[in-house]
Amino acid sequence: MFTRREALIGAAMAAAAAAAIPAFPALAQPAADISALPRQKVSLVAPPFVHEHDQVATGGAKVVEFTMTIEEKPIVIDDEGTTLRGMTFNGSIPGPMMVVHQGDYVELTLVNPEANEMPHNIDFHAATGALGGGALTHVNPGEQVTLRFRATRTGTFVYHCAPEGMIPWHVVSGMSGTVMVLPREGLKDEKGEPLRYDRIYYVGENEFYIPRDEAGNYKTFESLGESYADTLQVMRGLVPTHVVFNGRVGSLTGENALKSKVGETVLIVHSQANRDTRPHLIGGHGDYVWEEGKFANPPAKDLETWFIRGGSAGAALYTFLQPGVYAYVNHNLIEAAELGATAHFTVEGEWNDDLMKQVDAPRPIVIN
Amino acid sequence: MRFLTSKLLCSFAGAMAVSAAALGLEVLVPVSERGLPKLAPIRSTVVAPGSFIHPQPGEYLRDGRPTVAPRIAARIDEPIAIMTYQVSRDEYARCVADGACKPADAFGSGDVPVTGVSYLDATAYAAWHSKATGESWRLPTDEEWAFAAGERFTGDVEPLEEDPQNPAKGWLSSYKQEVDMARQPDPQPRVRGSFGTNAKGVADMAGNVWEWTSTYYVRVTIAPAGDAVESTVDNCGVHVVEGFHRTYMSNFIRDGKSGGCAVGLPPDNLGFRLVRERDGAVARLLSRLRTLI
């Protein structure tokens, strides 16, 4: 089903990927005798949470085994009951985060159950070669595949489904997630001093393009195939109907609001596989931010808003200084308030009058 | 003095809105013959006078900090004739067809409450409806709505916990209370009567359509000791909306989800019902006389 044009794009991408590989930091670790390495099986956890992991690696390189099952299913994405014909890694939008250390091997088994309609694969931005693994992981319904790649570069990296001719549709239907490759000695500031987090939250941002009927109501479809043509039409307009965190409007508010405490340091990983975004914590900051998500670069400090390029994941470290209810938004505020890209943090603790105080409560204007 | 000035300003603005709507009506033609569905007669319920505890709407400050709004022992001296049901899409469509109301944001017709309407739309409808019936109809005050809602009245979601040293306690407490209400969004309006009637015989109170009232937002500063009001600032650009809980919306807002705050439980829908002024009988008589002449 390759068109000539797509084949050419594919070739160009492969060439660019090959040219980009430098012969240094990432390859500083010698290849290991993989069969002799310890193996660790990790059970993945749905976002906004992340599976248990060490911040500083103990021992040498290992093979970390993950399994993800692809689930195609209708997913309600807002309070009105609008339904997306969703495609997901492991049932969640975004797919779960996988955490390893630099030099470790990621070994993923990707399962495409018989009940699914579509072939799928996975392109890891953290991996080198074969379109990020996309060329080696095609699975039809009823198949599974196992891919191993070495985590040579540190940082937060997007992964996504990338089947020929349908890449954007799979991505905007929910098929993206994040890999975090930590430096073996953990995160560091610009002076090389260690940085640690007490909690990690993983916010995946997605935009959806839901077709409408003549009356302006969102359409529902009986199958993925049936939804394709109409959805593509909306996608080509580049105006999303929804911009959400963790798969639906309000998924990280109310009962599911993120929690923290004054004095606690939180690492917020924010991924967007397709479109630029600009996270902002209302009333807080990014103490240390890896906008591009790559830990080999020193973190930017004291940011008000940070930029996440479409097709990447970034990380922001913040220590809460004041209690309250915080909104964590995409600071295109139209996308935050009207299209859904808002999360809340509830933060317990003591108020610091020195940082802020209402000196005089609202009252009628004083006329002298 | 300031108190008076600001109150007068709000009344003036209200009067302006109504009279503008009324002026618009002078050029209108009756609509009943335009192939619109035949409407059932408007049903109203007469709520008998009585007393009740009315938690005041608005925001109250004492010592420069938010404080729980006073709960006033209110007396309703005269019966309130209130629409048994919220104004329906079909009813509202008549006003639209007459050119006196703007089309609502919500699609469709039928015996379903009209939603996607602002305070301005609601007052325009009241003016049109009064003209059409020769009676005097208006939005209920918050006090009237609360009294008619009876056992279904909730009021503001107020923090259970306040700490003068830590304003965040109140914010977190309000947030938690809204979460604990465990109310799932329910945006699809239902056929009128779906939420049943309350003990006073009024239907669909506190369902999934919140209702505009004629009471505007106030911020009141109470004296450090006692209940004396130190100052009041009115904002007649914002009105009280009643329903499952009480909230406040700018007059032009038609969708409560967009009109609310960054944090908080938004109303599913905005609609309204009206009350008939007691002088309605007189007005009706005058109107009949006019038609006779």
XYZ file of C-alpha atoms in Angstrom:
661
model
C 0.000 0.000 0.000
C 3.011 2.284 -0.402
C 2.583 5.127 -2.793
C 5.752 6.216 -4.524
C 5.649 9.511 -2.672
C 5.393 7.833 0.718
C 8.247 5.507 -0.123
C 10.399 8.510 -0.977
C 9.489 10.240 2.278
C 10.392 7.064 4.116
C 13.760 6.878 2.424
C 14.467 10.513 3.178
C 13.580 9.997 6.831
C 15.861 6.978 7.094
C 18.718 8.895 5.476
C 18.241 11.842 7.803
C 18.191 9.542 10.820
C 21.439 7.892 9.710
C 23.136 11.247 9.143
C 22.112 12.493 12.567
C 23.917 9.804 14.534
C 27.096 11.269 15.962
C 29.991 9.060 16.953
C 30.131 10.335 20.513
C 28.282 10.722 23.747
C 25.461 8.397 22.939
C 27.815 5.621 21.882
C 30.247 6.078 24.748
C 29.077 2.804 26.279
C 30.536 -0.308 24.678
C 28.104 -2.904 23.387
C 27.392 -5.464 26.078
C 26.990 -9.204 25.892
C 23.257 -8.896 26.055
C 22.586 -12.518 26.880
C 24.631 -12.108 30.058
C 22.823 -8.996 31.265
C 20.321 -9.049 34.081
C 16.705 -8.778 32.938
C 13.943 -6.856 34.653
C 10.246 -7.199 33.882
C 8.251 -4.004 34.441
C 4.474 -3.749 34.715
C 3.317 -0.546 33.106
C 1.067 1.913 34.890
C -1.545 4.138 33.217
C -0.863 7.895 33.136
C -0.683 10.327 34.899
C 1.307 7.846 37.001
C 4.601 6.200 36.208
C 5.851 2.739 37.159
C 8.220 2.546 40.132
C 11.808 3.245 39.213
C 15.154 4.283 40.683
C 16.288 7.821 39.937
C 19.902 6.802 40.272
C 20.766 3.498 38.598
C 22.008 0.679 40.768
C 24.355 -1.773 39.085
C 25.214 -1.922 35.426
C 23.208 -1.990 32.235
C 20.250 -4.347 32.066
C 17.487 -5.412 29.746
C 14.153 -3.972 30.794
C 11.157 -5.890 29.458
C 7.824 -4.233 28.744
C 4.648 -5.521 27.119
C 1.995 -3.340 25.559
C -1.285 -4.525 24.092
C -2.912 -2.345 21.461
C -6.566 -1.612 22.162
C -8.871 -0.132 19.561
C -12.009 1.124 21.255
C -14.514 3.972 21.381
C -13.471 6.504 24.018
C -15.599 9.288 25.456
C -13.515 12.450 25.355
C -15.701 15.137 26.923
C -18.647 15.720 29.258
C -21.087 15.812 26.358
C -20.294 12.202 25.573
C -18.461 12.902 22.316
C -16.881 9.632 21.253
C -13.534 9.144 19.561
C -12.834 5.936 17.641
C -9.693 5.521 19.683
C -6.531 3.537 19.050
C -4.351 3.089 22.115
C -1.179 1.562 23.439
C -2.271 -0.497 26.437
C -5.752 1.057 26.622
C -4.796 4.546 27.746
C -4.315 7.879 25.994
C -1.439 8.569 26.103
C 0.219 5.164 26.252
C 2.112 4.388 29.473
C 5.540 5.816 30.227
C 8.541 3.471 30.182
C 11.506 4.489 32.352
C 15.032 3.097 31.955
C 18.567 4.373 32.474
C 21.073 5.332 29.835
C 22.829 2.253 28.516
C 19.933 -0.067 29.412
C 18.115 -2.023 26.747
C 14.379 -1.528 26.221
C 12.741 -4.753 25.119
C 9.146 -4.246 24.112
C 6.655 -6.918 23.167
C 3.856 -5.311 21.177
C 0.621 -7.304 20.969
C -2.080 -6.575 18.379
C -5.084 -8.713 19.411
C -7.172 -10.536 16.830
C -10.224 -8.389 17.628
C -8.547 -5.219 16.296
C -9.254 -3.830 12.813
C -5.877 -2.264 11.976
C -2.221 -3.174 11.599
C 0.026 -1.158 13.940
C 3.677 -0.603 14.801
C 5.775 1.641 17.044
C 8.304 4.389 16.333
C 10.473 5.169 19.370
C 12.068 8.613 19.198
C 14.524 7.294 21.798
C 15.729 4.534 19.433
C 18.190 4.591 16.574
C 17.478 3.063 13.173
C 14.617 1.432 11.260
C 12.336 4.480 11.522
C 12.630 4.302 15.277
C 11.725 0.630 15.180
C 8.672 1.264 13.028
C 10.049 -0.830 10.182
C 10.599 -3.830 12.474
C 7.381 -3.820 14.473
C 4.479 -4.112 12.023
C 1.852 -6.326 13.585
C -1.460 -7.329 12.042
C -4.439 -8.188 14.203
C -3.612 -11.534 15.766
C 0.176 -10.975 15.825
C 2.808 -9.862 18.315
C 6.379 -8.693 17.886
C 9.348 -8.061 20.186
C 11.845 -5.257 19.578
C 14.953 -4.425 21.552
C 16.777 -1.116 21.376
C 19.512 0.413 23.419
C 18.686 3.605 25.302
C 21.794 5.529 24.264
C 20.567 9.090 24.793
C 19.066 10.512 27.946
C 15.823 12.411 28.041
C 12.078 12.187 27.609
C 11.120 10.885 24.166
C 7.837 10.358 22.408
C 6.840 7.025 20.915
C 3.964 6.649 18.489
C 2.346 4.362 15.975
C 3.566 4.961 12.418
C 1.957 2.696 9.832
C 2.634 3.776 6.246
C 0.119 6.169 4.802
C -1.832 6.549 8.038
C 0.673 7.905 10.542
C -1.116 11.087 11.566
C -4.488 9.375 11.868
C -3.105 6.747 14.262
C -1.347 9.435 16.278
C -4.351 11.734 16.615
C -6.492 8.725 17.469
C -4.436 8.282 20.620
C -1.403 6.183 19.725
C 1.475 7.959 21.407
C 3.354 7.751 24.654
C 6.680 8.510 26.323
C 9.971 6.822 27.158
C 12.155 8.454 29.817
C 15.832 7.587 29.758
C 17.420 8.842 32.982
C 21.160 9.486 33.311
C 22.590 6.618 35.371
C 23.524 9.058 38.133
C 20.097 10.776 37.994
C 19.109 14.303 37.024
C 21.517 17.198 37.509
C 21.356 20.975 37.474
C 23.570 23.166 35.290
C 26.460 22.842 37.769
C 26.246 19.089 37.900
C 24.582 19.043 41.326
C 22.015 16.278 41.736
C 18.311 17.037 41.359
C 15.704 14.676 42.804
C 11.930 14.447 42.647
C 9.514 13.248 45.305
C 6.790 12.568 42.754
C 6.529 12.247 39.028
C 3.430 13.018 36.951
C 3.099 12.260 33.281
C 0.772 14.530 31.320
C 0.151 13.491 27.729
C -1.505 16.103 25.604
C -3.528 15.113 22.543
C -5.613 17.016 20.087
C -8.615 15.383 18.443
C -10.447 16.084 15.206
C -14.021 14.842 15.561
C -16.262 15.188 12.486
C -19.664 16.864 12.796
C -22.953 16.157 11.041
C -25.013 18.724 9.098
C -26.657 19.964 12.303
C -23.251 20.614 13.847
C -23.367 17.675 16.276
C -20.375 15.395 16.692
C -20.712 12.175 14.724
C -20.228 8.714 16.111
C -18.976 5.852 13.962
C -19.505 2.128 14.080
C -15.907 1.312 13.234
C -12.485 2.830 12.745
C -12.681 2.308 9.001
C -15.966 4.150 8.815
C -14.549 7.127 10.716
C -11.441 7.487 8.573
C -12.517 9.647 5.621
C -14.484 12.190 7.656
C -11.777 12.400 10.312
C -9.085 12.978 7.705
C -11.150 15.832 6.306
C -11.209 17.568 9.720
C -7.525 16.811 10.304
C -6.576 18.522 7.064
C -8.203 21.716 8.306
C -5.695 21.675 11.194
C -8.328 22.955 13.631
C -8.762 20.477 16.458
C -12.164 20.080 18.107
C -10.571 19.018 21.403
C -7.176 19.632 23.011
C -6.947 17.515 26.138
C -4.673 16.067 28.767
C -4.726 12.326 29.338
C -7.296 11.505 26.734
C -10.332 13.528 27.724
C -11.593 16.864 28.950
C -11.359 16.943 32.736
C -9.295 13.766 33.116
C -6.960 15.478 35.607
C -9.444 17.615 37.525
C -11.878 17.081 40.392
C -11.473 13.632 41.847
C -8.524 13.004 39.542
C -6.713 16.278 40.264
C -2.963 15.801 40.749
C -1.840 16.016 44.361
C 1.189 17.445 46.086
C 2.377 19.176 49.271
C 4.290 22.322 50.062
C 7.981 21.463 50.014
C 7.512 18.529 47.678
C 9.434 18.424 44.394
C 7.471 17.212 41.420
C 8.731 16.230 37.974
C 6.060 16.870 35.351
C 6.720 15.165 32.034
C 4.613 16.635 29.248
C 4.369 14.974 25.843
C 2.690 16.008 22.611
C 3.286 13.695 19.680
C 1.800 15.902 16.978
C 1.403 19.577 17.769
C 3.202 22.340 19.671
C 2.081 23.196 23.182
C 3.132 25.474 26.009
C 2.555 24.192 29.543
C 2.147 26.709 32.360
C 1.494 26.183 36.053
C -0.793 29.021 37.157
C 0.681 30.476 40.341
C 3.869 28.408 40.089
C 6.950 28.043 37.896
C 9.319 25.596 36.327
C 12.360 25.614 38.638
C 14.379 23.464 36.235
C 12.987 22.768 32.815
C 14.267 20.588 30.015
C 12.041 22.049 27.347
C 13.349 19.685 24.708
C 13.388 16.959 27.312
C 17.029 16.024 26.781
C 18.986 15.698 30.022
C 22.403 16.080 28.394
C 21.559 19.778 28.081
C 21.513 21.970 31.191
C 17.987 22.740 32.365
C 16.539 26.217 31.874
C 15.647 27.893 35.158
C 12.697 29.806 36.583
C 10.499 29.462 33.525
C 6.952 30.825 33.495
C 5.848 28.813 30.455
C 7.732 26.189 28.533
C 7.507 25.118 24.959
C 6.975 21.518 23.951
C 7.522 20.992 20.254
C 5.014 18.739 18.533
C 6.657 15.315 18.398
C 8.563 15.654 21.660
C 8.271 15.375 25.410
C 9.695 17.839 27.947
C 10.247 17.718 31.687
C 9.795 20.399 34.349
C 10.918 20.147 37.959
C 9.107 22.275 40.539
C 9.067 22.469 44.314
C 5.690 23.710 45.568
C 6.076 26.704 47.876
C 2.457 27.644 48.531
C -0.677 25.584 49.210
C -3.838 25.878 47.131
C -5.553 24.768 43.967
C -3.306 25.245 40.946
C -4.324 24.985 37.327
C -1.768 23.399 35.003
C -2.694 24.469 31.497
C -1.671 24.745 27.900
C -1.176 28.516 27.935
C -2.944 28.945 24.690
C -5.825 29.719 27.028
C -8.451 29.061 24.406
C -7.183 25.522 24.160
C -7.065 25.318 27.970
C -10.513 26.720 28.752
C -12.572 25.995 25.660
C -10.999 22.861 24.229
C -10.015 21.032 27.407
C -6.266 21.358 28.073
C -6.527 21.987 31.832
C -5.365 19.926 34.810
C -5.515 20.827 38.500
C -3.061 20.334 41.354
C -4.333 20.388 44.919
C -1.447 21.264 47.204
C -1.685 21.011 50.998
C 0.556 22.887 53.390
C 1.182 26.130 55.225
C 0.644 29.482 53.546
C 3.675 31.760 53.257
C 2.651 35.392 53.860
C 6.095 36.545 52.838
C 5.587 35.226 49.319
C 2.074 36.644 49.025
C -0.528 38.399 51.116
C -3.753 40.196 50.356
C -2.922 43.466 52.053
C -6.359 44.985 51.718
C -9.443 42.988 50.766
C -11.670 44.240 47.923
C -13.756 47.197 49.051
C -15.307 50.295 47.539
C -12.782 52.585 45.876
C -11.339 55.046 48.356
C -12.130 58.659 47.440
C -9.848 61.208 49.103
C -24.711 56.598 50.460
C -22.429 54.572 48.300
C -24.661 51.603 48.920
C -27.653 53.526 47.566
C -25.845 54.859 44.546
C -24.716 51.501 43.411
C -28.125 49.895 43.987
C -29.764 52.637 41.964
C -27.314 52.111 39.146
C -28.197 48.438 38.983
C -31.946 49.098 38.995
C -31.471 51.695 36.292
C -29.523 49.298 34.118
C -32.182 46.650 34.636
C -34.946 49.059 33.712
C -33.050 50.087 30.602
C -32.752 46.489 29.465
C -36.449 45.823 29.960
C -37.638 49.008 28.342
C -35.363 48.429 25.364
C -36.897 45.018 24.926
C -40.367 46.481 25.327
C -39.657 49.121 22.691
C -38.630 46.418 20.281
C -41.996 44.812 20.731
C -43.952 47.704 19.369
C -43.166 46.700 15.804
C -43.993 43.046 16.258
C -46.712 40.964 14.736
C -48.422 38.103 16.539
C -47.014 34.746 15.605
C -49.466 32.101 16.541
C -50.518 31.534 12.922
C -47.093 30.774 11.527
C -47.228 27.035 11.572
C -45.418 26.738 14.876
C -46.497 23.884 17.121
C -49.533 24.623 19.251
C -48.448 25.350 22.776
C -49.981 23.983 25.917
C -51.188 26.740 28.216
C -48.488 28.012 30.559
C -48.860 26.275 33.884
C -47.954 28.060 37.035
C -47.810 26.968 40.620
C -48.807 29.252 43.429
C -46.386 28.935 46.293
C -48.053 29.894 49.575
C -46.420 32.582 51.735
C -44.142 31.522 54.547
C -40.796 31.944 56.246
C -37.491 30.239 55.572
C -33.799 30.585 56.202
C -32.196 32.203 53.188
C -28.399 32.016 52.903
C -27.622 35.291 51.180
C -26.211 35.281 47.675
C -22.994 37.152 46.950
C -19.585 37.291 48.514
C -19.117 38.336 52.112
C -15.961 39.645 53.751
C -15.160 40.264 57.383
C -11.786 41.515 58.570
C -10.658 41.425 54.970
C -11.288 37.703 54.638
C -14.063 35.684 53.006
C -16.712 34.717 55.505
C -19.815 32.544 55.340
C -22.753 34.505 53.941
C -25.378 35.487 56.527
C -28.376 33.198 56.763
C -31.368 35.478 56.948
C -34.790 34.523 58.283
C -36.772 35.658 55.251
C -40.516 36.144 55.091
C -42.472 35.755 51.888
C -45.628 37.761 52.503
C -47.528 37.195 49.283
C -48.105 34.029 47.274
C -45.608 33.546 44.453
C -47.073 32.527 41.100
C -44.138 30.755 39.433
C -44.047 28.796 36.183
C -44.396 25.122 37.094
C -41.880 24.243 34.372
C -38.934 26.058 32.892
C -39.655 27.934 29.665
C -39.567 25.387 26.823
C -37.832 25.493 23.476
C -41.196 25.721 21.715
C -42.333 28.590 23.927
C -39.088 30.414 23.424
C -39.296 29.813 19.666
C -42.432 32.012 19.567
C -40.484 34.920 20.957
C -37.728 34.283 18.407
C -40.266 34.093 15.590
C -41.658 37.426 16.767
C -38.224 38.935 16.517
C -38.139 39.769 20.215
C -35.681 37.088 21.282
C -32.422 35.906 19.801
C -32.264 32.222 18.835
C -30.913 30.130 21.703
C -27.554 28.407 21.347
C -29.042 24.946 21.907
C -30.438 23.162 18.868
C -33.856 21.617 18.505
C -37.444 22.113 19.517
C -39.964 20.345 21.678
C -41.208 20.191 25.222
C -37.680 20.522 26.543
C -36.373 23.474 28.573
C -34.776 26.123 26.415
C -31.040 26.239 27.159
C -28.141 28.205 25.798
C -29.800 31.440 26.900
C -28.294 34.364 28.771
C -29.742 36.693 31.383
C -30.319 39.188 28.581
C -32.259 36.570 26.602
C -34.307 35.671 29.668
C -35.289 39.273 30.378
C -36.130 39.840 26.708
C -38.400 36.798 26.857
C -40.040 38.075 30.029
C -40.818 41.403 28.360
C -42.216 39.666 25.270
C -44.222 37.189 27.303
C -45.690 39.959 29.425
C -46.716 41.830 26.327
C -48.140 38.721 24.696
C -50.214 37.760 27.725
C -51.047 41.184 29.032
C -49.669 40.048 32.349
C -46.574 41.140 34.158
C -43.913 38.395 34.113
C -40.315 38.661 35.283
C -37.428 36.535 36.515
C -37.711 35.447 40.150
C -35.437 37.020 42.710
C -32.955 34.682 44.332
C -35.091 34.751 47.478
C -38.209 33.748 45.548
C -36.376 30.982 43.720
C -34.853 29.630 46.928
C -38.242 29.650 48.668
C -39.990 27.960 45.735
C -37.172 25.387 45.487
C -37.857 24.366 49.088
C -36.131 21.118 49.969
C -34.191 21.208 46.693
C -32.383 24.432 47.527
C -28.619 24.125 48.045
C -27.111 27.601 47.768
C -23.423 28.359 47.461
C -20.754 25.729 47.863
C -19.034 27.314 50.856
C -15.776 26.095 52.330
C -16.183 23.992 55.472
C -12.785 25.098 56.631
C -11.375 28.617 56.831
C -8.052 29.613 58.300
C -7.152 33.296 58.608
C -3.468 32.376 58.358
C -3.924 30.171 55.312
C -6.330 31.211 52.544
C -5.543 27.980 50.673
C -7.488 25.966 53.282
C -10.728 27.559 52.072
C -9.897 27.001 48.412
C -8.964 23.375 48.962
C -12.039 22.827 51.118
C -14.402 24.243 48.467
C -12.674 22.184 45.795
C -13.012 19.028 47.859
C -16.678 19.709 48.566
C -17.437 20.048 44.896
C -15.594 16.804 44.245
C -17.503 15.114 47.077
C -20.815 16.203 45.565
C -19.815 13.594 42.977
C -22.089 15.141 40.414
C -21.368 13.833 36.956
C -21.844 16.276 34.084
C -25.334 15.804 32.615
C -25.497 18.159 29.651
C -28.476 16.769 27.690
C -31.699 18.641 28.593
C -34.660 16.309 29.154
C -38.390 16.529 28.515
C -39.967 18.895 31.001
C -41.043 17.181 34.172
C -38.239 14.599 34.021
C -36.813 15.763 37.341
C -40.189 15.567 39.115
C -41.851 18.133 41.323
C -40.784 19.296 44.723
C -42.957 19.480 47.833
C -44.351 22.806 46.668
C -45.433 21.431 43.312
C -42.750 23.151 41.222
C -41.180 20.912 38.585
C -37.554 20.337 37.590
C -35.959 22.484 40.294
C -32.228 21.709 40.616
C -32.175 19.319 37.646
C -29.655 19.751 34.864
C -30.824 23.213 33.806
C -29.709 26.068 36.048
C -31.992 29.143 36.112
C -31.340 32.852 35.868
C -32.626 35.063 38.675
C -33.078 38.822 38.801
C -30.660 39.117 41.735
C -27.314 40.585 40.862
C -23.935 39.870 42.410
C -22.888 41.823 45.491
C -19.728 41.951 47.541
C -20.507 42.910 51.094
C -18.090 43.859 53.828
C -19.449 43.139 57.281
C -18.216 45.054 60.306
C -15.537 43.236 62.321
C -18.016 42.784 65.181
C -21.742 42.217 64.756
C -23.719 42.024 61.525
C -23.643 45.642 60.389
C -22.904 46.074 56.706
C -19.877 48.304 56.254
C -19.968 48.541 52.497
C -21.597 46.927 49.513
C -20.417 46.879 45.943
C -22.955 45.712 43.398
C -22.149 44.270 40.019
C -25.299 44.217 37.927
C -23.326 42.806 35.007
C -23.354 39.497 36.867
C -26.498 37.700 38.052
C -27.202 34.854 40.407
C -27.919 31.530 38.729
C -29.753 28.890 40.771
C -29.991 25.136 40.444
C -28.155 22.119 41.819
C -25.905 24.728 43.414
C -25.800 28.500 43.280
C -23.408 30.250 40.971
C -22.842 33.634 39.331
C -22.650 34.411 35.645
C -22.095 37.466 33.485
C -25.325 38.632 31.864
C -24.325 37.687 28.332
C -23.138 34.140 29.067
C -25.211 31.384 27.457
C -23.010 28.400 28.239
C -22.107 28.029 31.896
C -19.061 25.916 31.127
C -17.405 28.797 29.348
C -18.690 31.477 31.687
C -17.423 30.062 34.941
C -14.085 30.126 36.691
C -10.942 28.096 35.937
C -11.677 25.924 38.937
C -15.174 24.883 40.013
C -18.325 22.980 39.160
C -19.968 24.585 36.127
C -23.736 24.458 35.462
C -24.699 21.904 32.813
C -27.088 24.320 31.096
C -28.543 27.786 31.525
C -32.324 28.292 31.244
C -35.056 30.082 33.175
C -38.610 30.273 34.383
C -40.650 33.349 35.262
C -42.883 34.566 38.050
C -46.057 36.583 37.572
C -46.344 39.876 39.351
C -49.336 40.239 41.610
C -50.549 43.196 39.619
C -50.978 40.817 36.717
C -54.736 40.840 37.009
C -54.814 44.613 36.697
C -52.466 44.536 33.743
C -54.601 41.866 32.086
C -57.676 44.011 32.518
C -55.933 47.048 31.058
C -54.724 44.998 28.127
C -58.246 43.694 27.439
C -59.553 47.254 27.584
C -56.905 48.289 25.070
C -57.854 45.569 22.641
C -61.504 46.536 22.976
C -60.705 50.106 22.041
